[in-house]
PDB file of C-alpha atoms and ligand atoms in Angstrom:
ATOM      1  CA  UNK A   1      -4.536  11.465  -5.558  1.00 80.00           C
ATOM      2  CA  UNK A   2      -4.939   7.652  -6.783  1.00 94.00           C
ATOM      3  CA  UNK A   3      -3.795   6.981 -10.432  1.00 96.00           C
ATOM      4  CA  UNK A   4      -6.737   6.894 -13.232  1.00 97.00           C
ATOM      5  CA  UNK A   5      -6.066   4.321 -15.632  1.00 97.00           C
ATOM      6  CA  UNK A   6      -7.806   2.625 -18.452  1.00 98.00           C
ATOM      7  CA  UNK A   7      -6.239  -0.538 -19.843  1.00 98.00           C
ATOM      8  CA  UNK A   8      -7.769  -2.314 -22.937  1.00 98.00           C
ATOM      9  CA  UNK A   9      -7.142  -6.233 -22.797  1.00 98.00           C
ATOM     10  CA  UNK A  10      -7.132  -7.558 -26.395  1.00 98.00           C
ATOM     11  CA  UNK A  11      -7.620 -11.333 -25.145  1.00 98.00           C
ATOM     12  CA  UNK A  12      -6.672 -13.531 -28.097  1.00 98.00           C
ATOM     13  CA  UNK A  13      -7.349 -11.118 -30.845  1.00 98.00           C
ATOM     14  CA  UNK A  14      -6.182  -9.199 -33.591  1.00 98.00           C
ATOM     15  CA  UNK A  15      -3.028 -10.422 -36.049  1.00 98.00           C
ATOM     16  CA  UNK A  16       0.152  -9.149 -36.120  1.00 98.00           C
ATOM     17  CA  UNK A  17      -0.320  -6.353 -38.362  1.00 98.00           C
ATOM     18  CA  UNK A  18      -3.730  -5.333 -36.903  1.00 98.00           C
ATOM     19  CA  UNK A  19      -2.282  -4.862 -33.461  1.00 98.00           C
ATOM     20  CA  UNK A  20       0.441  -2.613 -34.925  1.00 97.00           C
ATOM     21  CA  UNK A  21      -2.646  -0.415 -36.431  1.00 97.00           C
ATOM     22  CA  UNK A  22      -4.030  -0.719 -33.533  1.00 98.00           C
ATOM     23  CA  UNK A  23      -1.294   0.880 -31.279  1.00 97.00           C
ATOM     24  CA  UNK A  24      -0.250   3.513 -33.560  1.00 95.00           C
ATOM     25  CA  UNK A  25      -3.706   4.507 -34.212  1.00 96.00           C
ATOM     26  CA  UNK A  26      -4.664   4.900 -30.641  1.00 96.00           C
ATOM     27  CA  UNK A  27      -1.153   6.551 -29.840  1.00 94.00           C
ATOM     28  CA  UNK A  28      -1.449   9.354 -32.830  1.00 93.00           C
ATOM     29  CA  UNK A  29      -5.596   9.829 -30.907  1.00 93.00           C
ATOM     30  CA  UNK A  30      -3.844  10.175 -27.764  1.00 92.00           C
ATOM     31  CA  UNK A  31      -1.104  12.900 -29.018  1.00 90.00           C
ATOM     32  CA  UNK A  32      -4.002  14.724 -30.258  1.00 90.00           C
ATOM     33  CA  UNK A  33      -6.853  14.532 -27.889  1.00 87.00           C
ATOM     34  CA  UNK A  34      -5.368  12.405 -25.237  1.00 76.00           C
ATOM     35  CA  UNK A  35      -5.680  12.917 -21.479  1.00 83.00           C
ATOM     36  CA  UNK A  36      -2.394  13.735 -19.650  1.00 86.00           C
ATOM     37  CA  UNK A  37      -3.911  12.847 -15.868  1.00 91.00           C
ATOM     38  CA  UNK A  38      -4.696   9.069 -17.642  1.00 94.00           C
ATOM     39  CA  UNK A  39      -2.685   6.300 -17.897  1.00 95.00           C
ATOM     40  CA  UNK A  40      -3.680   4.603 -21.111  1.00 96.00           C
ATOM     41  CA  UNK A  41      -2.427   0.577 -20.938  1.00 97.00           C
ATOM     42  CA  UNK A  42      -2.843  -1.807 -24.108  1.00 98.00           C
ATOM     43  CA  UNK A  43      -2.459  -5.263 -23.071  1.00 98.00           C
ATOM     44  CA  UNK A  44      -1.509  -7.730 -26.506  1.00 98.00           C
ATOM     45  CA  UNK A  45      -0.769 -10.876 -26.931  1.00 98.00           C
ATOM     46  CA  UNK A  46       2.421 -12.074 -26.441  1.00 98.00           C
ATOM     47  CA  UNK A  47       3.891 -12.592 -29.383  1.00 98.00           C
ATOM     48  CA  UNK A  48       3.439  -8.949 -30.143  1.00 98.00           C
ATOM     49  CA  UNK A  49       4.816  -7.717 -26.952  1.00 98.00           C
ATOM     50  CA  UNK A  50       7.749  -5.847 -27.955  1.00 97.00           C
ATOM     51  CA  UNK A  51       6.720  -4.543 -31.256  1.00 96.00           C
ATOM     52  CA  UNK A  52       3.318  -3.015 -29.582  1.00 97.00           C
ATOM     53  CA  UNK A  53       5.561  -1.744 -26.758  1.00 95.00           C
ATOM     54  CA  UNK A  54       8.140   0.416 -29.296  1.00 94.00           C
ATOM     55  CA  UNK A  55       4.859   2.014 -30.935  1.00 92.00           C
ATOM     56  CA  UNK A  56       3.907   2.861 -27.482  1.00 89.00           C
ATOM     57  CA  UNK A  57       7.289   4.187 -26.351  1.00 83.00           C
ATOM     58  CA  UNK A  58       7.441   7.378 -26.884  1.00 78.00           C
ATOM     59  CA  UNK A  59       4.160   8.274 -25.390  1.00 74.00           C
ATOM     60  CA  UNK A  60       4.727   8.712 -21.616  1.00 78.00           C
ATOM     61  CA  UNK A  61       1.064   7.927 -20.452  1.00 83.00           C
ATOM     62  CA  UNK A  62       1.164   4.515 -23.331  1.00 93.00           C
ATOM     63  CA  UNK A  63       2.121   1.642 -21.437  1.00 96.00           C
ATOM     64  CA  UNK A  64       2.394  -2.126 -22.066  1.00 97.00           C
ATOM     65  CA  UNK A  65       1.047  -4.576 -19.859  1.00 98.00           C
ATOM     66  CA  UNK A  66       0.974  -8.735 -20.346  1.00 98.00           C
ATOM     67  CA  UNK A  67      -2.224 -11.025 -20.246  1.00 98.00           C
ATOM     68  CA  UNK A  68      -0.634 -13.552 -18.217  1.00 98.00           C
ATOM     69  CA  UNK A  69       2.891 -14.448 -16.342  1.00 98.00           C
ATOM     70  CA  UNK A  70       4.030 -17.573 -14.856  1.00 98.00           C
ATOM     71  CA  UNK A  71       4.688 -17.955 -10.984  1.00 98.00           C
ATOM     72  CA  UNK A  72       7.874 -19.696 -11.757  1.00 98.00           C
ATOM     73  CA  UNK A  73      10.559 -17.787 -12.320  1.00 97.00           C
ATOM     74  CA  UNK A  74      12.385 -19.907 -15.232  1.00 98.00           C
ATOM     75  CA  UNK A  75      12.767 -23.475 -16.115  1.00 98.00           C
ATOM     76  CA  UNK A  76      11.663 -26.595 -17.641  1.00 98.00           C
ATOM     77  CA  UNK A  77       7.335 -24.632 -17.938  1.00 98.00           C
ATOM     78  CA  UNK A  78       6.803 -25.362 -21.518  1.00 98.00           C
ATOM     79  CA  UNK A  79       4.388 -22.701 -23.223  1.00 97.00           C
ATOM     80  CA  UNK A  80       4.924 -20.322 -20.010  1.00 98.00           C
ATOM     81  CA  UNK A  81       6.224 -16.881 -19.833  1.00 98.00           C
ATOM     82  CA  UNK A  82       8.283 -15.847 -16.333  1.00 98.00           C
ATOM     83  CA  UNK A  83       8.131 -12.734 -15.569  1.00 98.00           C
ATOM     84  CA  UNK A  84      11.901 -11.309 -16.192  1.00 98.00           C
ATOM     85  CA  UNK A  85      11.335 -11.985 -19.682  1.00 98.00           C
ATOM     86  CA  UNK A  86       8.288  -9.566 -19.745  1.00 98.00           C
ATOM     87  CA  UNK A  87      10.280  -6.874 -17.837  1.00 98.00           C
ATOM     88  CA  UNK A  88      12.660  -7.140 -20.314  1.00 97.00           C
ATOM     89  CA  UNK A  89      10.249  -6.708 -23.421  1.00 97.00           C
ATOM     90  CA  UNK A  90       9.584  -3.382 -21.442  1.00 96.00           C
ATOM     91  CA  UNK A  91       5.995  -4.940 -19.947  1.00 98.00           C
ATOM     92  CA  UNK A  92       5.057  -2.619 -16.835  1.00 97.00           C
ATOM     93  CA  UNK A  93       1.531  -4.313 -16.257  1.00 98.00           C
ATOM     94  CA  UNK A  94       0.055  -7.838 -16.058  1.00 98.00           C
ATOM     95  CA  UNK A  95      -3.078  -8.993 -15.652  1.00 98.00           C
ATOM     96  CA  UNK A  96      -3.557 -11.444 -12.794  1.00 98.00           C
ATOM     97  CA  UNK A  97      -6.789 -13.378 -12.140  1.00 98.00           C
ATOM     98  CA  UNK A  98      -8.842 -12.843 -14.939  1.00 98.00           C
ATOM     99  CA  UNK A  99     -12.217 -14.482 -15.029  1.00 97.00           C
ATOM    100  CA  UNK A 100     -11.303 -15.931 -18.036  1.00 97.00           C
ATOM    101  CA  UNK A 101      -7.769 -17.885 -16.820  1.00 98.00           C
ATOM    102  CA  UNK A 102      -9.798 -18.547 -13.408  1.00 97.00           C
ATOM    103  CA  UNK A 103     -12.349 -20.383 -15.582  1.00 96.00           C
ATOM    104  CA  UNK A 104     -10.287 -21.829 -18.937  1.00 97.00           C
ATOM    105  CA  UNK A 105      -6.974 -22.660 -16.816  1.00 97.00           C
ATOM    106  CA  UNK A 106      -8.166 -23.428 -13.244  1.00 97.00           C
ATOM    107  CA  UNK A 107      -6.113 -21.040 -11.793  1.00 98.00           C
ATOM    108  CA  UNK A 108      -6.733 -20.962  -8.327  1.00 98.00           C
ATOM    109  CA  UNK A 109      -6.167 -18.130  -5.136  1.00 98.00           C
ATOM    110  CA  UNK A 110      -3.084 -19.317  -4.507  1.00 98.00           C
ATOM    111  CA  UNK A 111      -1.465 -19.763  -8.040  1.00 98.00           C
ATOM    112  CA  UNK A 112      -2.958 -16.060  -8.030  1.00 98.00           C
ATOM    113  CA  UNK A 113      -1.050 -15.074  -5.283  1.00 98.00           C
ATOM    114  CA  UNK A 114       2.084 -16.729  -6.628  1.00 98.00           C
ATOM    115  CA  UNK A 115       1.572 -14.688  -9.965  1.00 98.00           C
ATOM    116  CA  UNK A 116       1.837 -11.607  -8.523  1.00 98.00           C
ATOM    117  CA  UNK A 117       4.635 -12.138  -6.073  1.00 98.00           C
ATOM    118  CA  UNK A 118       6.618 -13.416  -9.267  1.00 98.00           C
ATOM    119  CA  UNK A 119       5.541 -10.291 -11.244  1.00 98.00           C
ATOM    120  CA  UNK A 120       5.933  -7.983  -8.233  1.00 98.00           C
ATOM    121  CA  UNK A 121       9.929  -9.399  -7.778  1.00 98.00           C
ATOM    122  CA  UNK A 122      10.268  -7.959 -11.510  1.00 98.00           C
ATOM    123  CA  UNK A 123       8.817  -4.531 -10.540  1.00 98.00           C
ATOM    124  CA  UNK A 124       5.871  -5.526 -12.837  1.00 98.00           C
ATOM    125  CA  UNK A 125       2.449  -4.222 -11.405  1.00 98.00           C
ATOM    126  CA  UNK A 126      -0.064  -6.968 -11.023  1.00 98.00           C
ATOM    127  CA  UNK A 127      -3.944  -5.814 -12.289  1.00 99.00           C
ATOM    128  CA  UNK A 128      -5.786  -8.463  -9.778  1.00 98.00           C
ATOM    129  CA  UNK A 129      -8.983  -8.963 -11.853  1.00 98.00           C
ATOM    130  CA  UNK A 130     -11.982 -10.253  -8.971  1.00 98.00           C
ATOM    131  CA  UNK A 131     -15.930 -10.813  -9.274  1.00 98.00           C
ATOM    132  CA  UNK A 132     -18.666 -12.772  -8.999  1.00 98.00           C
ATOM    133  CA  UNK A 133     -20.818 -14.915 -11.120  1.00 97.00           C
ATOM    134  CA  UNK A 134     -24.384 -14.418 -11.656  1.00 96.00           C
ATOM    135  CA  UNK A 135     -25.680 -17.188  -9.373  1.00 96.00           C
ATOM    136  CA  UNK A 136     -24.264 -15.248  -6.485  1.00 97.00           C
ATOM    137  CA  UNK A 137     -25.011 -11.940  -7.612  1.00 96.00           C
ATOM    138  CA  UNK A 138     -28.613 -12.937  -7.791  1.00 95.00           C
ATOM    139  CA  UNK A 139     -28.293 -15.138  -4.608  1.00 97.00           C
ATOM    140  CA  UNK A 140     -27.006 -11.712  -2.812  1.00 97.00           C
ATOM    141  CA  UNK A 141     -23.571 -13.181  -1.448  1.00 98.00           C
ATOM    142  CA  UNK A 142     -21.499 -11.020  -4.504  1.00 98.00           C
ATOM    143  CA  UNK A 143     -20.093  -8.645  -1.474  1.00 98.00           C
ATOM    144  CA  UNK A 144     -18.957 -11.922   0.206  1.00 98.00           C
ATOM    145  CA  UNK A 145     -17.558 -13.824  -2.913  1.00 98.00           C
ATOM    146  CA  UNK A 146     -15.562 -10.830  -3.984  1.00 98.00           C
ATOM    147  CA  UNK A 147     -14.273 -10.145   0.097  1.00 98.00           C
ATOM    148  CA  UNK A 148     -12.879 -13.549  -0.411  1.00 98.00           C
ATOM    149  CA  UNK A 149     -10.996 -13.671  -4.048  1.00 98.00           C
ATOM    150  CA  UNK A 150      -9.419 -10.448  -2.348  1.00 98.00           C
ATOM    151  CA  UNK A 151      -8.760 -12.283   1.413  1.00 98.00           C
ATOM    152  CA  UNK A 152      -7.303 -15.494  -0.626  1.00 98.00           C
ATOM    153  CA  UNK A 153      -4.641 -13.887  -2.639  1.00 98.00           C
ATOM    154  CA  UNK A 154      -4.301 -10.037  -2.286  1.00 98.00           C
ATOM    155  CA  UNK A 155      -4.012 -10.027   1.846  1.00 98.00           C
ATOM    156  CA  UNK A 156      -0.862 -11.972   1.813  1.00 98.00           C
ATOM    157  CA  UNK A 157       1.151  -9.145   0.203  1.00 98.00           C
ATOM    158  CA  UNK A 158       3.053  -7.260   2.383  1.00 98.00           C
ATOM    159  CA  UNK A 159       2.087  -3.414   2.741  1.00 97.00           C
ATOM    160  CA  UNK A 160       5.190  -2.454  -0.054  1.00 98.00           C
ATOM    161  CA  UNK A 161       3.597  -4.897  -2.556  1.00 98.00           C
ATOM    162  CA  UNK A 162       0.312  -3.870  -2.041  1.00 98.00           C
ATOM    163  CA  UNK A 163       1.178   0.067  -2.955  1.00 98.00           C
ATOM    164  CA  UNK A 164       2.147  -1.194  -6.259  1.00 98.00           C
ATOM    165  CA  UNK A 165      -0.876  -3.412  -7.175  1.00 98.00           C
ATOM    166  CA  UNK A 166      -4.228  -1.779  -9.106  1.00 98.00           C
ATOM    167  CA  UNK A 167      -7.900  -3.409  -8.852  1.00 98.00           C
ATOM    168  CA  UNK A 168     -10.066  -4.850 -11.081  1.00 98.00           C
ATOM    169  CA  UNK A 169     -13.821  -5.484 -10.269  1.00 98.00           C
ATOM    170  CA  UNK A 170     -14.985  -7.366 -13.670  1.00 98.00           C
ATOM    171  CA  UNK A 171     -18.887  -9.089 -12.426  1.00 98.00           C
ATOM    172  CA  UNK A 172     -18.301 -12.622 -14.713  1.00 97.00           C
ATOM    173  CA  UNK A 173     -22.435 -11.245 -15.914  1.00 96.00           C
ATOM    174  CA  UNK A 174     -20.683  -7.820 -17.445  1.00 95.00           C
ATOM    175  CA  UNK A 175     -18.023  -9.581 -19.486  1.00 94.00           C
ATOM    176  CA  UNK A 176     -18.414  -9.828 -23.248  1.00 89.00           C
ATOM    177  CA  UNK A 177     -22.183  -9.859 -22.626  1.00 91.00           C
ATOM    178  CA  UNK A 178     -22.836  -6.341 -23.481  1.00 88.00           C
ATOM    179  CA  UNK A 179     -24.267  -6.184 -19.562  1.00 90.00           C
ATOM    180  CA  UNK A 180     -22.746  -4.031 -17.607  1.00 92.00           C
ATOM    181  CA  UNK A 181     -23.225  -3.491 -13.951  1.00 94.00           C
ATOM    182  CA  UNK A 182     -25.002  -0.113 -13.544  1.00 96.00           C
ATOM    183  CA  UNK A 183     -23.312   2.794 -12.155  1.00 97.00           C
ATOM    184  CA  UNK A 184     -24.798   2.419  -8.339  1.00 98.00           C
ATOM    185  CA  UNK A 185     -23.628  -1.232  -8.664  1.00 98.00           C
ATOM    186  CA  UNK A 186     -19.984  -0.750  -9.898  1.00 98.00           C
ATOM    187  CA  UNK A 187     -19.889   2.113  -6.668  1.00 98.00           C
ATOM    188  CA  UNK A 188     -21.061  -0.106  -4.364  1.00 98.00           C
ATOM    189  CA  UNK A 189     -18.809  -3.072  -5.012  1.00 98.00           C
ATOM    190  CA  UNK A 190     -15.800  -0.247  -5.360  1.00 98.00           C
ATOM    191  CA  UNK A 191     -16.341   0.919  -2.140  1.00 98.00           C
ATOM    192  CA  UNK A 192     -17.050  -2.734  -0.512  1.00 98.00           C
ATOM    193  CA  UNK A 193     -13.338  -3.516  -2.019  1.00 98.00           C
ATOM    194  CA  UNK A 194     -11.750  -0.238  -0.795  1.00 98.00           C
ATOM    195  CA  UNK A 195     -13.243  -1.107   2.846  1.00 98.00           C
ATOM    196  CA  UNK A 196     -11.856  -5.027   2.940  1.00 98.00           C
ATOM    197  CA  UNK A 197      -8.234  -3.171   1.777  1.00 98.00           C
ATOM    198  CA  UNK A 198      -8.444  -0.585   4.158  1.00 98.00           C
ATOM    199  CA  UNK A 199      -8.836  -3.811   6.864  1.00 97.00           C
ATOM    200  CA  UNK A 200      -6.162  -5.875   5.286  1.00 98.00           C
ATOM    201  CA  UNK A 201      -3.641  -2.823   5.107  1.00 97.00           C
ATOM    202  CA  UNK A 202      -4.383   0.013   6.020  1.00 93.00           C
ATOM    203  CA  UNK A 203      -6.736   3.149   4.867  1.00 96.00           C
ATOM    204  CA  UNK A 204      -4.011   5.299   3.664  1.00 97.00           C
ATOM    205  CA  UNK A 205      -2.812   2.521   1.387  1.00 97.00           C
ATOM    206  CA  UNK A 206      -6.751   1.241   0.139  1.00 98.00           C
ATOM    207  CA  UNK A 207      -7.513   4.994  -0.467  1.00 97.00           C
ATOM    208  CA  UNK A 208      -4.510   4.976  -2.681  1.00 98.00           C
ATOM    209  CA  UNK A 209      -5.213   2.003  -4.566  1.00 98.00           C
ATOM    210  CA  UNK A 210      -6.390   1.963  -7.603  1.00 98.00           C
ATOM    211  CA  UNK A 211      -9.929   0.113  -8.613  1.00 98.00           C
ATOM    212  CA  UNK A 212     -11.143  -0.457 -12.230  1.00 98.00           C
ATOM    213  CA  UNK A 213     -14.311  -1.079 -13.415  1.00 98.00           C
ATOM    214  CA  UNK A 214     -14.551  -3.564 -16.388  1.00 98.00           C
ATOM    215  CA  UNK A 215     -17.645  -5.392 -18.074  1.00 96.00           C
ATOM    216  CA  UNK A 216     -19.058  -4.458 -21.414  1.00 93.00           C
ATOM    217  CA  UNK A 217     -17.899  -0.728 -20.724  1.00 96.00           C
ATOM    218  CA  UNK A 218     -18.107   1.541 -24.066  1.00 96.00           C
ATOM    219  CA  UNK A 219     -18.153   4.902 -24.844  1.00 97.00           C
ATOM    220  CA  UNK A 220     -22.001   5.116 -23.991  1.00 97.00           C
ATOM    221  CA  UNK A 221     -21.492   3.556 -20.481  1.00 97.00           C
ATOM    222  CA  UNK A 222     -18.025   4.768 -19.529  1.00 97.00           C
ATOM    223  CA  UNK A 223     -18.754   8.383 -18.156  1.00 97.00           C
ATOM    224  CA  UNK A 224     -22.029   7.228 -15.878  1.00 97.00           C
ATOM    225  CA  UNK A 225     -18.993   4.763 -14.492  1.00 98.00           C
ATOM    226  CA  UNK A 226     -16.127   6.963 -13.967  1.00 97.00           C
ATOM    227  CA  UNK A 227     -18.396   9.208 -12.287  1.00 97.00           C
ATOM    228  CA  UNK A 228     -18.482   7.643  -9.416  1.00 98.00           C
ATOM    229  CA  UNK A 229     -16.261   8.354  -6.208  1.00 98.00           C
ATOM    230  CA  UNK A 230     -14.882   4.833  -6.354  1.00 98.00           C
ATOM    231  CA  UNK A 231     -14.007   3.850  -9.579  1.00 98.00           C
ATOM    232  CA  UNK A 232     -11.178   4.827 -11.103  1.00 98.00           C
ATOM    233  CA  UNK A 233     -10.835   3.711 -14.587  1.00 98.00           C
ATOM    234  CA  UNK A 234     -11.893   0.583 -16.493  1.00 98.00           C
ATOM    235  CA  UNK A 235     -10.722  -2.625 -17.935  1.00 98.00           C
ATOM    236  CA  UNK A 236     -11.703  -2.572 -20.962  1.00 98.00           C
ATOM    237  CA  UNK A 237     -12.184  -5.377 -23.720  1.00 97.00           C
ATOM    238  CA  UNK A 238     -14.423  -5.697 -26.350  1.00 97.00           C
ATOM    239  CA  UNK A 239     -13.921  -1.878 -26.872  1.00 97.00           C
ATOM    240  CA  UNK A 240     -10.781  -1.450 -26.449  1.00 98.00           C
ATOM    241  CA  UNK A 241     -10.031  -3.749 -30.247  1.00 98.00           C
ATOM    242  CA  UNK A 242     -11.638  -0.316 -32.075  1.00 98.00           C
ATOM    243  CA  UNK A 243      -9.124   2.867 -31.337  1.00 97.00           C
ATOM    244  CA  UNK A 244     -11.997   5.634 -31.891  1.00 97.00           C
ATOM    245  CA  UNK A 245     -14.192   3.753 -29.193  1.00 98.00           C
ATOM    246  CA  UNK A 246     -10.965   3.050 -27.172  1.00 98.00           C
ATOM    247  CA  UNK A 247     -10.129   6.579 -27.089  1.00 96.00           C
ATOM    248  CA  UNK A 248     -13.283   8.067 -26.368  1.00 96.00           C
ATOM    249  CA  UNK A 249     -13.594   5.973 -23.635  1.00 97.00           C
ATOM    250  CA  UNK A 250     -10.400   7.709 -22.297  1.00 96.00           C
ATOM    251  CA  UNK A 251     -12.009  10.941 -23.132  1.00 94.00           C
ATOM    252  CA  UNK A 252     -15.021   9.787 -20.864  1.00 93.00           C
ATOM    253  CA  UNK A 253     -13.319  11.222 -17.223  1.00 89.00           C
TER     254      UNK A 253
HETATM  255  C1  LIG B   1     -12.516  -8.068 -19.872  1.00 80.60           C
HETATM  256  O1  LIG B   1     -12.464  -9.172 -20.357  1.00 80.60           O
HETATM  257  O2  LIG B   1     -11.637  -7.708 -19.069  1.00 80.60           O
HETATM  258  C2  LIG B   1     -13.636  -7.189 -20.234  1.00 80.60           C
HETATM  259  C3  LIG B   1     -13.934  -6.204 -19.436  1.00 80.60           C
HETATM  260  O3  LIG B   1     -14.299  -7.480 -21.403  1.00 80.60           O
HETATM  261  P1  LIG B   1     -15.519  -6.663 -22.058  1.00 80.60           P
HETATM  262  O4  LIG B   1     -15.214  -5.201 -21.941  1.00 80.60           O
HETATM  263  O5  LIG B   1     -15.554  -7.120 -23.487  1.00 80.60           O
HETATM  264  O6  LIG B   1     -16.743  -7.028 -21.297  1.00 80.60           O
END
């Protein structure tokens, strides 16, 4: 059985304080009406990190993932964040490819690919975040664009690395618009991903993988989502900054 997860990605929100609320309040939800079969992922900023991560501890199905790491591993990168200083903050996750850094930071495939072979070395599990913009959704090549974010930086992992990576099909329309791709949609693209892996690896290893859904996903939208065959959790953002809709979103599978 492949691993459901829902990870809430607080982007550049929240201070200090807040994001310690934040954490216990969605840990004390979770000891009460949490979901043991979920893993439940908050990804902070970093300067909060560690602090977020001790909240979490002692919850095993509470884990901390980063927004970003660098490729490099250390060195004269001024601002960046290598990815044996997350692992030792306790960070199991990282985001990798989000539309957001693809856009704001021109991160390209292969700076993708880089990412995750830097977090992977740390035994941190890259989240590769794909999908399309509108243009091609409404053109009708959002099957091909997506094929190719995953042939230009996930099929260079070897088989071992690719067991330890999780999905994430975010449509650039769904984010932070309050759009989200309807149910059929999300399934459709799932499956479309699951088939290139299955070509790139093999179908033991797609099958296993792991493959979010995130774009505008709330407690309204979430079960309709996680209904379907293919989709195994969500990324969540905008909803995941509130703990009650965080946590019913969780209680959504
Ligand atoms: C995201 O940025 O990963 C995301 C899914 O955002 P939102 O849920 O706010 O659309």
């Amino acid at each position: 059985m492949r691993k459901k997860i829902v990870a809430g990605n607080w982007k550049m929100n929240k201070t200090y304080e807040e994001a310690l609320s934040l954490v216990s309040e969605i840990d004390n939800m979770l000891q009460d009406e949490g979901r043991g079969d979920v893993t439940v992922i908050v990804t902070p900023p970093f300067p909060y990190l560690q602090s977020v991560g001790k909240l979490a501890q002692g919850n095993g199905n509470l884990l901390l993932a980063a927004q970003n790491v660098s490729e490099h591993e250390s060195g004269a990168y001024t601002g960046e964040v290598s990815a044996a200083m997350l692992k030792s903050v306790g960070v199991e996750y990282v985001l990798v490819g989000h539309s957001e850094r693809r856009q704001y930071h021109h991160e390209d495939a292969q700076t993708l690919y880089k990412k995750m072979k830097a977090a992977l070395a740390q035994g941190i599990k890259p989240i590769f975040c794909c999908g399309e913009p509108l243009e091609e959704r409404d053109a009708d090549r959002h099957f091909e664009y997506v094929g190719q974010q995953l042939k230009d930086s996930v099929s260079y992992l070897s088989n071992e690395e690719f067991d330890q990576i999780v999905i994430a099909y975010e449509p650039i329309w769904a984010i932070g618009t309050g759009r989200t791709a309807s149910s059929q949609q999300a399934q459709e693209m799932h499956a479309y991903i699951r088939e290139q892996l299955s070509r790139m690896f093999d179908a033991e290893a797609a099958f296993n993988c792991t493959i979010l859904y995130g774009g505008s996903a709330n407690p309204g939208n979430a079960k309709e989502l996680f209904s379907q065959a293919d989709v195994d959790g969500g990324l969540i953002g905008g909803a995941s900054l509130k703990s009650r809709d965080f946590t019913d979103i969780i209680k959504s599978f």
